[in-house]
Short mmCIF file of C-alpha atoms in Angstrom, two decimals:
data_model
loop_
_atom_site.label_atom_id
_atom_site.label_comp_id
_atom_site.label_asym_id
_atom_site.label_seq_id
_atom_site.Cartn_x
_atom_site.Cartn_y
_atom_site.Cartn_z
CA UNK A 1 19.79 -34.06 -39.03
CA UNK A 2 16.80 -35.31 -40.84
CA UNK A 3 15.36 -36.28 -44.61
CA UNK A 4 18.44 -37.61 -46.66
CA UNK A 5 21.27 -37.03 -43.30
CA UNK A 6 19.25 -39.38 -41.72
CA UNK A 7 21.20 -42.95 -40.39
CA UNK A 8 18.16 -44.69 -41.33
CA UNK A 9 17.99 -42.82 -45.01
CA UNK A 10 22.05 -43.46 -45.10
CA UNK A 11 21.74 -47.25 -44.27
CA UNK A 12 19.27 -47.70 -47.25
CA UNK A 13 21.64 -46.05 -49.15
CA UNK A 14 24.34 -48.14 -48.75
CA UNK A 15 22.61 -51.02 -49.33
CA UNK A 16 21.30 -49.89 -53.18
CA UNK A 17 24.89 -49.00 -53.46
CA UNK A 18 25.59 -52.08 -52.95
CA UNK A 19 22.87 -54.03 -55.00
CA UNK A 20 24.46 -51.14 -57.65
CA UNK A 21 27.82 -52.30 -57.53
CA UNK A 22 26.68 -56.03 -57.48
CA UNK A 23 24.85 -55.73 -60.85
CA UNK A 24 25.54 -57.23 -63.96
CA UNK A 25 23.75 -56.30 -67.53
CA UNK A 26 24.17 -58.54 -70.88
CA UNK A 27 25.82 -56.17 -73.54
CA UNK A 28 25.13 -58.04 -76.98
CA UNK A 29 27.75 -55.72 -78.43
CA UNK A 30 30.80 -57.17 -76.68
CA UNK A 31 28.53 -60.66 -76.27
CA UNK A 32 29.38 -60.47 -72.71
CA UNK A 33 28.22 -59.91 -69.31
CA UNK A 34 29.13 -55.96 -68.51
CA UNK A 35 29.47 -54.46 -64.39
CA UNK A 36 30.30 -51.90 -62.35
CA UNK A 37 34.05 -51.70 -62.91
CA UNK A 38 33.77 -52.07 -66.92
CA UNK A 39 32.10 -48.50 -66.94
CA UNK A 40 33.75 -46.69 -63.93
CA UNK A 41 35.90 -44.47 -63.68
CA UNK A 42 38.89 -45.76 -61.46
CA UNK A 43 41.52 -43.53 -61.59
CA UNK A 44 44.26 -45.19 -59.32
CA UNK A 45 43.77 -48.30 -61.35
CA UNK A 46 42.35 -48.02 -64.94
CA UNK A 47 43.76 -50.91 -66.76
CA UNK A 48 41.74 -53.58 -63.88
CA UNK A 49 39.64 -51.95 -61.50
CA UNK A 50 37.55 -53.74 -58.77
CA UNK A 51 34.43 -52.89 -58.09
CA UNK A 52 36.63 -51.07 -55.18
CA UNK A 53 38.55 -49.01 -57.04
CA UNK A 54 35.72 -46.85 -58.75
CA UNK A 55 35.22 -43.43 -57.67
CA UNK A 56 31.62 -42.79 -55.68
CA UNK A 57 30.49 -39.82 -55.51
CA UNK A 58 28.18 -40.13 -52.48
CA UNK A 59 27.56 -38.61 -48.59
CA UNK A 60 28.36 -42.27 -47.84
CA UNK A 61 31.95 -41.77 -48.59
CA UNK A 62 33.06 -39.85 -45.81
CA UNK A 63 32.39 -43.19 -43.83
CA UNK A 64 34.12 -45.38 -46.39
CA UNK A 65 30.84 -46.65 -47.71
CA UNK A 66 31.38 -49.04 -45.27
CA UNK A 67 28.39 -49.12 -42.46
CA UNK A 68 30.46 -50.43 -39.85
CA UNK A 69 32.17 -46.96 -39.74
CA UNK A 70 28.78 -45.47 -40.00
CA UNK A 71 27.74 -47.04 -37.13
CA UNK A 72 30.82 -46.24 -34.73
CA UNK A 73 30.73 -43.89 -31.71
CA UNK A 74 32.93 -43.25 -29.34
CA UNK A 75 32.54 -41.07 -25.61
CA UNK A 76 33.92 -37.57 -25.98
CA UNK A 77 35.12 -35.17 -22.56
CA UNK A 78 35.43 -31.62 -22.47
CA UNK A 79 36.51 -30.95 -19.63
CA UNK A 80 33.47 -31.39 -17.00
CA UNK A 81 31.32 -32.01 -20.39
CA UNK A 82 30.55 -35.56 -21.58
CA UNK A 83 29.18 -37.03 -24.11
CA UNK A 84 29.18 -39.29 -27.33
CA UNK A 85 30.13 -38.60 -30.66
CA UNK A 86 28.65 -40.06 -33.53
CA UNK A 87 28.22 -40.50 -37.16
CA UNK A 88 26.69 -36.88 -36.94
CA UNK A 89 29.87 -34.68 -35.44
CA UNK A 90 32.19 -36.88 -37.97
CA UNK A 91 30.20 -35.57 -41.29
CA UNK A 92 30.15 -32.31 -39.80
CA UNK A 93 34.04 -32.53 -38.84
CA UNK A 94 34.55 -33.41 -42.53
CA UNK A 95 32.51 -31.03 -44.05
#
């Protein structure tokens, strides 16, 4: 894995996701603060979504956008073969 599959590349990622979801804009229209969850599209709860509830399209998904599951791995036997498995064999599980 290398360029954007990279766990240095995916931690960044997160992070502007983040900073994304965390931003606010002034809207003089409605004369009121506007964010994330007043333009997304939340489909499983549209009348108040959190900042939660909106869909993201992202590689980061498949670990929750969460980097805690990013970072997990766990030790792996087949039969006399051991080893680790990592944020790597879970993408490629899911994909």
């Amino acid at each position: 894995f290398s360029g954007v599959l990279a766990e240095d590349v995916l931690l960044v990622l997160l992070e502007l996701q983040d900073r994304l979801a965390a931003t606010t804009a002034w809207a003089a229209g409605s004369g009121r603060n506007v964010s994330l969850q007043d333009v997304c599209s939340a489909p499983l709860t549209p009348a108040e979504p959190r900042v939660g509830d909106c869909a993201v399209s992202s590689v980061t998904q498949y670990f929750q956008n969460n980097r805690s599951r990013l970072a997990l791995s766990a030790p792996q036997e087949d039969g006399k073969d051991k080893g680790t498995v990592d944020w790597h064999d879970h993408l490629i599980y899911c994909v």
